[in-house]
Short mmCIF file of C-alpha atoms and ligand atoms in Angstrom, two decimals:
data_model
loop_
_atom_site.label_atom_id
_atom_site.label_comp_id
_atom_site.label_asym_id
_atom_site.label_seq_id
_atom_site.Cartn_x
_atom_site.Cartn_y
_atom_site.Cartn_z
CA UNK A 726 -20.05 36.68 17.61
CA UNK A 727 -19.09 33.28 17.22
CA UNK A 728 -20.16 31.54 13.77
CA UNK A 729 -21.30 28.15 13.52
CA UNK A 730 -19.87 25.09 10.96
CA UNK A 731 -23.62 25.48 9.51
CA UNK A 732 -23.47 29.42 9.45
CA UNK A 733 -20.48 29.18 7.48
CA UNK A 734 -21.24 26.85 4.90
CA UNK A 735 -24.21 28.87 4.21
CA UNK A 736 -22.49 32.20 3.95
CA UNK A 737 -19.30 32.01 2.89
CA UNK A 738 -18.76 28.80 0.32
CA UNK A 739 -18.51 29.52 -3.44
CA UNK A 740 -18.48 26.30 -4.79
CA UNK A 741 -20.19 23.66 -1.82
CA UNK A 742 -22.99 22.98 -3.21
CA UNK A 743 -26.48 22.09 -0.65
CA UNK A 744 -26.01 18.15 -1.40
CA UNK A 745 -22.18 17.99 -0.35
CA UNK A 746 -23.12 21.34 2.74
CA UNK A 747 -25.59 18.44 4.59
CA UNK A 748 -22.69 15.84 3.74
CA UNK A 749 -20.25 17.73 5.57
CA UNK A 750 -22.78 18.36 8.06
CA UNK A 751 -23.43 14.34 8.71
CA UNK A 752 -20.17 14.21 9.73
CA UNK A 753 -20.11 16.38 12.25
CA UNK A 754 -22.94 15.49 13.84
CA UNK A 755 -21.35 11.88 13.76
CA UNK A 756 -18.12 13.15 15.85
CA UNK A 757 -20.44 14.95 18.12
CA UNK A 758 -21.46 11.63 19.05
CA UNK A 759 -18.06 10.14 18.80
CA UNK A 760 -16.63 12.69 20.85
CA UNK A 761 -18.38 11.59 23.42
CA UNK A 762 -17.86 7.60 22.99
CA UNK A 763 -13.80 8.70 23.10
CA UNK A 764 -14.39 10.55 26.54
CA UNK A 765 -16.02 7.67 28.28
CA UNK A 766 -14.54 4.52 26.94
CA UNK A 767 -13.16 3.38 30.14
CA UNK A 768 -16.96 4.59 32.09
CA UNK A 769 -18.82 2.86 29.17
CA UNK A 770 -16.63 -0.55 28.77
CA UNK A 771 -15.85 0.67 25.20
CA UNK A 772 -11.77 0.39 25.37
CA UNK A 773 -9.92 -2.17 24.48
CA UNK A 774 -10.71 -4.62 21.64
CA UNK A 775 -13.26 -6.46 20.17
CA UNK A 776 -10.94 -9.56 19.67
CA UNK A 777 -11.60 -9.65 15.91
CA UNK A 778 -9.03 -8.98 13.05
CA UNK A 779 -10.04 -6.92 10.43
CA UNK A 780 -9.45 -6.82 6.80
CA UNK A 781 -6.17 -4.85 7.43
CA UNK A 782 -5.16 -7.94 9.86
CA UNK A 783 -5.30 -5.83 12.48
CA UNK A 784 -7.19 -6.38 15.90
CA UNK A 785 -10.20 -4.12 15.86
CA UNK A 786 -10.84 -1.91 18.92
CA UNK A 787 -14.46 -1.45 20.37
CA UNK A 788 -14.53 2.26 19.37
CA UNK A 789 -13.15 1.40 16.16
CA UNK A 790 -16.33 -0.44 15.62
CA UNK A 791 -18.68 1.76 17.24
CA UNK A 792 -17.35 5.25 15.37
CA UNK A 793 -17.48 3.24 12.07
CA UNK A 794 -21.42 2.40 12.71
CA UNK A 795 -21.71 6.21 13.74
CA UNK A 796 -20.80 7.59 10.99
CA UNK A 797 -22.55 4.65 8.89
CA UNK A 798 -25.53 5.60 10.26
CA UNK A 799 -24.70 9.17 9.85
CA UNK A 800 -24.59 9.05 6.03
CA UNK A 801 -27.18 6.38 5.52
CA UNK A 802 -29.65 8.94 6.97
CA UNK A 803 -28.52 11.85 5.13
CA UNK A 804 -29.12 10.14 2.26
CA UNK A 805 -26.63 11.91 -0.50
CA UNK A 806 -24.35 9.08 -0.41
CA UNK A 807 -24.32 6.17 -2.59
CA UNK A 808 -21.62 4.45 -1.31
CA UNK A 809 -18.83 4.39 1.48
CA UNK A 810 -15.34 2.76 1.42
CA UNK A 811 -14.52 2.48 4.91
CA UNK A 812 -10.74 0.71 6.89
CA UNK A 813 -13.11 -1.18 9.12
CA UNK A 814 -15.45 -2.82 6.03
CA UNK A 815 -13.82 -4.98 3.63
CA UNK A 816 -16.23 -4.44 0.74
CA UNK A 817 -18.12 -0.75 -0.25
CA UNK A 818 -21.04 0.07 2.05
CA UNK A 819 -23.86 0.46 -0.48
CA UNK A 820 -26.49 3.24 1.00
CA UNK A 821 -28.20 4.84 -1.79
CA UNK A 822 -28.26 3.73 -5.35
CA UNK A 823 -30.40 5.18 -7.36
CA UNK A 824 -30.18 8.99 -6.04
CA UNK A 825 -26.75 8.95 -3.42
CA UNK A 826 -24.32 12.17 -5.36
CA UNK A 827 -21.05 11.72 -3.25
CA UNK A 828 -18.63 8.71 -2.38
CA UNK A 829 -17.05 8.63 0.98
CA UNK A 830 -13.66 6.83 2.02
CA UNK A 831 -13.51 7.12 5.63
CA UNK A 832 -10.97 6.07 8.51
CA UNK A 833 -13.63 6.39 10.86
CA UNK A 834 -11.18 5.91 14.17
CA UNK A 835 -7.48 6.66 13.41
CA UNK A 836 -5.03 6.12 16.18
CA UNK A 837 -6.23 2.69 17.72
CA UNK A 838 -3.28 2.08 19.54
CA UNK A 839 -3.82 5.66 21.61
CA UNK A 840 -7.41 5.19 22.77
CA UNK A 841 -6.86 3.66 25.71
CA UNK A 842 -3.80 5.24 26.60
CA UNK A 843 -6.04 8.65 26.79
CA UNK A 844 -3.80 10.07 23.47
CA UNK A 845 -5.20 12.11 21.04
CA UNK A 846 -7.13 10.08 18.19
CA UNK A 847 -9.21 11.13 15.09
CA UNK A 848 -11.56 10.53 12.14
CA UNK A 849 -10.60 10.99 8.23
CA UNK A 850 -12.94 11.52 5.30
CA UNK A 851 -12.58 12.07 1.34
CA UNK A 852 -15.56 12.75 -0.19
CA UNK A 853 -15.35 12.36 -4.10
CA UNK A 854 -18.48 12.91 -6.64
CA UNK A 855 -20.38 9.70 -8.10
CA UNK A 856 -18.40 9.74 -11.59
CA UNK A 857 -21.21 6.81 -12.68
CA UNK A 858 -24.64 6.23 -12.44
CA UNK A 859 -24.53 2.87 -13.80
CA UNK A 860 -23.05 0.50 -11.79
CA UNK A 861 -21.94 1.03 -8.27
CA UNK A 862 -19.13 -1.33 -6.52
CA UNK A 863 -16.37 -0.71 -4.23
CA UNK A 864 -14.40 -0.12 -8.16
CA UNK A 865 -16.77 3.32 -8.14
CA UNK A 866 -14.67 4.03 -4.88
CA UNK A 867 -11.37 3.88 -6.38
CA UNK A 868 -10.73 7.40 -8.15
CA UNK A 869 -7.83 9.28 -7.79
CA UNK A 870 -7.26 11.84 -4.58
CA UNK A 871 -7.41 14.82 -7.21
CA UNK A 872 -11.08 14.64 -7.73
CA UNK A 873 -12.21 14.99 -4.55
CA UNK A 874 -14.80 17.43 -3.84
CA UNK A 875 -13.90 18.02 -0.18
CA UNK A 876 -11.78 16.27 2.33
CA UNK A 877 -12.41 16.60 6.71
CA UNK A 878 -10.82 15.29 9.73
CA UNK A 879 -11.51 15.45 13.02
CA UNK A 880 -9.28 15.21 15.83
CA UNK A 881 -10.52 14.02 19.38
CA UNK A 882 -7.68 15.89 21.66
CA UNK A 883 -7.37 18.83 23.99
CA UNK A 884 -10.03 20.09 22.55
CA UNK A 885 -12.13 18.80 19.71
CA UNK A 886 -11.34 20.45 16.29
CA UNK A 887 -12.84 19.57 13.03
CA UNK A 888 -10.82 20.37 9.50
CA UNK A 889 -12.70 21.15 6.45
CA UNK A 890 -11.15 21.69 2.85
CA UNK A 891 -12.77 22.22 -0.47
CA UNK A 892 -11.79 23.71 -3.73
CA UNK A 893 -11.97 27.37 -2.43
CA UNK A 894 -9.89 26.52 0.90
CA UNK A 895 -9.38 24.47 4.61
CA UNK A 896 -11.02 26.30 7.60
CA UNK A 897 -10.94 24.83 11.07
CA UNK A 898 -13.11 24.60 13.47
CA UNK A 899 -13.62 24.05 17.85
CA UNK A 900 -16.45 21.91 19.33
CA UNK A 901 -18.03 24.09 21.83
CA UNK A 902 -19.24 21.08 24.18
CA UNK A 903 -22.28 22.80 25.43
CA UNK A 904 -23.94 24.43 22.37
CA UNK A 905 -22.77 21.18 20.66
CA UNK A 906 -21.58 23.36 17.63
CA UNK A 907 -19.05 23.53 15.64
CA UNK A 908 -17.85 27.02 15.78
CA UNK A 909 -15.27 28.42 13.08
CA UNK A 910 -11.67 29.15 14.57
CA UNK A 911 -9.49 29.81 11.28
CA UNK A 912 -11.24 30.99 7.75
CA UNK A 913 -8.13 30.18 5.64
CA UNK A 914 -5.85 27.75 7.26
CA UNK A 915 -2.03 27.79 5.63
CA UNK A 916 0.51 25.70 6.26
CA UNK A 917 2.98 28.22 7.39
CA UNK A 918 6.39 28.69 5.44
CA UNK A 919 8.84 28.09 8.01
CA UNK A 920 8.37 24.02 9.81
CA UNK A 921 9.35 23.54 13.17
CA UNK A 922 8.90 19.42 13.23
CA UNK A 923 9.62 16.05 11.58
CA UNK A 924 7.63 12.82 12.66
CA UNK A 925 9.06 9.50 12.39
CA UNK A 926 8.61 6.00 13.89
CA UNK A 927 12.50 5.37 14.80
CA UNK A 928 11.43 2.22 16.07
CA UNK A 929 11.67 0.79 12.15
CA UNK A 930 14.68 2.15 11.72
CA UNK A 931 16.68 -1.03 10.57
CA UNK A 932 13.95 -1.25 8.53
CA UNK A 933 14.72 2.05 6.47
CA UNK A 934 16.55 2.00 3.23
CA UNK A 935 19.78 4.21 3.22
CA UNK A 936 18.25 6.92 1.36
CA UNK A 937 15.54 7.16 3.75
CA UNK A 938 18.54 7.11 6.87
CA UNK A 939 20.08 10.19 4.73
CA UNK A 940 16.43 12.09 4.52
CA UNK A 941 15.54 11.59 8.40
CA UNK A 942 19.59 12.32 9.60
CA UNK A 943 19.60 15.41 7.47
CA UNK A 944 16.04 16.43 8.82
CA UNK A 945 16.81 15.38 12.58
CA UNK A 946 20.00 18.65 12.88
CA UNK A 947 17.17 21.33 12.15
CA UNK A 948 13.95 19.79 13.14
CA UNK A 949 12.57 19.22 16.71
CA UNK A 950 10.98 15.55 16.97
CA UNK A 951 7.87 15.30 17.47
CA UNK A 952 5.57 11.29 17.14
CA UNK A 953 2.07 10.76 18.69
CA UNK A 954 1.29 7.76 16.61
CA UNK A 955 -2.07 8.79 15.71
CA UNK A 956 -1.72 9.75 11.92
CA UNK A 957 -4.11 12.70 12.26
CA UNK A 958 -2.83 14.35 15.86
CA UNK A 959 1.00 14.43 14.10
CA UNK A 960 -0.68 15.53 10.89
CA UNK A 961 -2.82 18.44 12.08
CA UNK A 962 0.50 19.68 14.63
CA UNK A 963 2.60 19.75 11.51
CA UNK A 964 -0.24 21.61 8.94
CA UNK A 965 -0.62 24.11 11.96
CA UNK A 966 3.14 25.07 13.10
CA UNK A 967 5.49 23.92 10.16
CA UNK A 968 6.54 20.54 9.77
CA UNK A 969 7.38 17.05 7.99
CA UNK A 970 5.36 13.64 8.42
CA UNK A 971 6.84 10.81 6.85
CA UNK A 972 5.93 6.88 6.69
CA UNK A 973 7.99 5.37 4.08
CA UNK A 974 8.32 2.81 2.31
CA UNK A 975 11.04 -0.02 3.99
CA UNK A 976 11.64 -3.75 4.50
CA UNK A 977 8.71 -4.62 6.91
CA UNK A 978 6.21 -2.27 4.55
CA UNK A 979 7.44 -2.25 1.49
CA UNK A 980 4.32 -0.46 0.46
CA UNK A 981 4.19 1.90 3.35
CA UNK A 982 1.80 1.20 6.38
CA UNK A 983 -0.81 4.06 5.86
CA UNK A 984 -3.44 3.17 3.10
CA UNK A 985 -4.10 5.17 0.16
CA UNK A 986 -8.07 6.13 -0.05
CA UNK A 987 -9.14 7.19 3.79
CA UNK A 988 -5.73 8.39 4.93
CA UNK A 989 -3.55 9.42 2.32
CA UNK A 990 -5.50 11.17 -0.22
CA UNK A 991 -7.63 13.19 1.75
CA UNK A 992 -5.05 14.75 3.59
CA UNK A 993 -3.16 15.40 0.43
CA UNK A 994 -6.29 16.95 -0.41
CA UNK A 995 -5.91 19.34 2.73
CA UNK A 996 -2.45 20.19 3.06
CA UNK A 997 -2.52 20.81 -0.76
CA UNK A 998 -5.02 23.51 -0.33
CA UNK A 999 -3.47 24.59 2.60
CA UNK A 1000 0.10 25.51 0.63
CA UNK A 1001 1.34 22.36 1.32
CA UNK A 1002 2.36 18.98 -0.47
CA UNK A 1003 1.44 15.11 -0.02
CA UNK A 1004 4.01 12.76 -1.90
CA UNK A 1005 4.93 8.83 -2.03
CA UNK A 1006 8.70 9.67 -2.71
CA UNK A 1007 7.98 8.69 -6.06
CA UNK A 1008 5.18 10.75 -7.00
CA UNK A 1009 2.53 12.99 -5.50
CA UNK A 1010 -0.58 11.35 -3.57
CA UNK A 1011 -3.22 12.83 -5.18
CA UNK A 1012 -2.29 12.04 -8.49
CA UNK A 1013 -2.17 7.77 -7.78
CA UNK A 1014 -4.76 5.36 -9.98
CA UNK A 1015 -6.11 3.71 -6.98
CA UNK A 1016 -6.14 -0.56 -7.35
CA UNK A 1017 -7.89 -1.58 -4.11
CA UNK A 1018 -9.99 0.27 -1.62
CA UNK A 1019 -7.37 -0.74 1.47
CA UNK A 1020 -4.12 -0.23 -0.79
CA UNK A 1021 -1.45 1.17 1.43
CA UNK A 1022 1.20 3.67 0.40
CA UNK A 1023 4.30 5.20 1.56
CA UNK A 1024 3.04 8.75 2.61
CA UNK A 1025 5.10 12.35 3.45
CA UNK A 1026 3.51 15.31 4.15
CA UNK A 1027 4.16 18.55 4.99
CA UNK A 1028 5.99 21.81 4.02
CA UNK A 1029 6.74 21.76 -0.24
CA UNK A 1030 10.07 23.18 0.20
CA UNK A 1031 11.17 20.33 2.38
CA UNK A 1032 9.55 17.37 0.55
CA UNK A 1033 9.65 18.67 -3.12
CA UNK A 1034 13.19 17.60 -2.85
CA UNK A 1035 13.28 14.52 -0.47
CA UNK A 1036 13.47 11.88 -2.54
CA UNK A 1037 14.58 13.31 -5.79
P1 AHG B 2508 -5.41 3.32 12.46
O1 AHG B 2508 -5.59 3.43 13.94
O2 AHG B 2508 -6.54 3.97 11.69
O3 AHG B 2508 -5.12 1.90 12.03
O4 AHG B 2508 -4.13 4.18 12.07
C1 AHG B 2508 -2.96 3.96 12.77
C2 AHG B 2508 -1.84 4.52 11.96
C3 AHG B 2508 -1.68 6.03 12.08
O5 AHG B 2508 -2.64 6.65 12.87
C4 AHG B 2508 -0.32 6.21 12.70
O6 AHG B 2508 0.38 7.25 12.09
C5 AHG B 2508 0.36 4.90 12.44
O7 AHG B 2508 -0.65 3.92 12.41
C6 AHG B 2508 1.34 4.58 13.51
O8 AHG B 2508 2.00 3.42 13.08
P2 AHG B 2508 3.26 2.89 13.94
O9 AHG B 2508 2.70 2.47 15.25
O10 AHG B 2508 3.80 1.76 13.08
O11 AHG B 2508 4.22 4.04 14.05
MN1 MN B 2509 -5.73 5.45 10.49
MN1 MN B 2510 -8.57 3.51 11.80
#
């Protein structure tokens, strides 16, 4: 008997309380939707780009665009959120002032450069409790990685699999396509002990300091390779069979490429409670004050044995 994303939340959680259950819940019904956009781009004349840059100077693709209004929409109708930090808004998305419980920083399409190529892409969330009920401005999104309540991602591959942590642990779950459910697929995802890959754009490798030539060298005699280029299809490989992501630091980025509060810190969150570890180099991701909603950081991720030392 297969058990449903809703099923679950109502059985089995200790701590997810009904507010943050229909949050978790928006979002899935916004990837439903997504999910589809992603498997008809070319049918629907949704690929390729809009021809703006956005705030990350970065040209926006169509489904960019159209999964951040989905899931906009999505949480302005639930109704529990009072505000989201999003990559494809400059400013906070005000939805609910006076009574919204959660903050969400979302990545709402990760992967652009894959959609048109057909490549697996995805969809990050961190969803943090309203610390203050005075004001509210994109400064109420900027709280450290550690106080998030829950963290999800979806990724829109193979098949379409959504990734759920909270305090009490990550489960996964498969879309079935015609019940349009989420059903559950792993109650207590770990990363396992062993890892079996390291991910790495060798393409900015003149670009790495020496250190970071030492790290990858020593990693690439016991590790197979493996780079999608969509954040969250390398991510979720890694967290399932063993493995290291890293995006450092180096002379084109010397602040890393990947941005701190909708990519970093919520899967931090995730392969933290999944027996894992999220670090800069310096220090671990979860533990950063944020500055600026799009702040970017250098980000590793993956088995603790591996990383704990890495940069030390
Ligand atoms: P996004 O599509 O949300 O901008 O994210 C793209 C990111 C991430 O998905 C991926 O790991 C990284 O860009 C790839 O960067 P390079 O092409 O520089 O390797
Ligand atoms: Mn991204
Ligand atoms: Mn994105």
């Amino acid at each position: 008997m297969s058990t449903t994303l809703k099923e679950y939340l109502g059985q089995n959680n200790t701590n997810i309380n009904e507010s943050l259950k229909s949050v978790i819940m928006s979002i899935a019904h916004g990837a439903i939707i997504v999910q589809n956009k992603v498997s008809r781009i070319s049918l629907d004349d949704i690929s390729g780009s809009t021809g703006e840059i956005n705030v990350q100077g970065e040209e926006v693709q169509k489904l960019d665009d159209k999964a951040n209004n989905i899931f906009i929409d999505e949480f302005r109708e639930n109704g529990k959120i009072a505000i989201i930090g999003s990559e494809e808004t400059e400013n906070g998305v005000i939805l609910n002032k006076e009574s919204g419980e959660y903050l969400v920083n979302m990545d709402p399409l990760d992967g652009s450069s894959n959609i048109d190529v057909a490549v697996s892409v995805g969809s990050i969330f961190g969803i943090w409790p309203r610390q203050d009920d005075s004001c509210l401005n994109d400064n109420s999104l900027l709280l450290e990685g550690r106080k998030q309540d829950a963290a999800v991602y979806i990724v829109y591959g193979s098949s379409t699999l959504m990734v759920v942590a909270t305090e009490s642990g990550v489960q996964s779950y498969t879309l079935d396509l015609e019940k349009k459910e989420f059903i559950i697929t792993d109650a207590n995802l770990k990363i396992p002990n062993k890892s079996k890959y390291f991910s790495v754009n060798y393409g900015n490798w003149d670009n790495f300091s020496i250190k970071t030539q030492e790290i990858i060298k020593d990693l690439q005699g016991k590790y197979s390779l493996r780079y999608i280029g969509s954040l969250i299809a390398d991510f979720h490989r890694n967290l399932l069979k063993g493995g290291v992501f890293i995006y450092p630091a180096d002379n084109k980025s010397p602040n890393g490429k990947l941005r701190l509060m909708y990519e970093a810190n919520p899967l931090a969150f995730i392969i933290e409670k999944a027996g894992g570890i999220g670090v800069t180099g310096k220090e671990n991701i979860l533990d950063i004050s944020p500055g600026s909603l799009h702040q970017r950081t250098p980000l590793i991720l993956g088995n603790k044995d591996i990383v704990k030392n890495m940069f030390e």
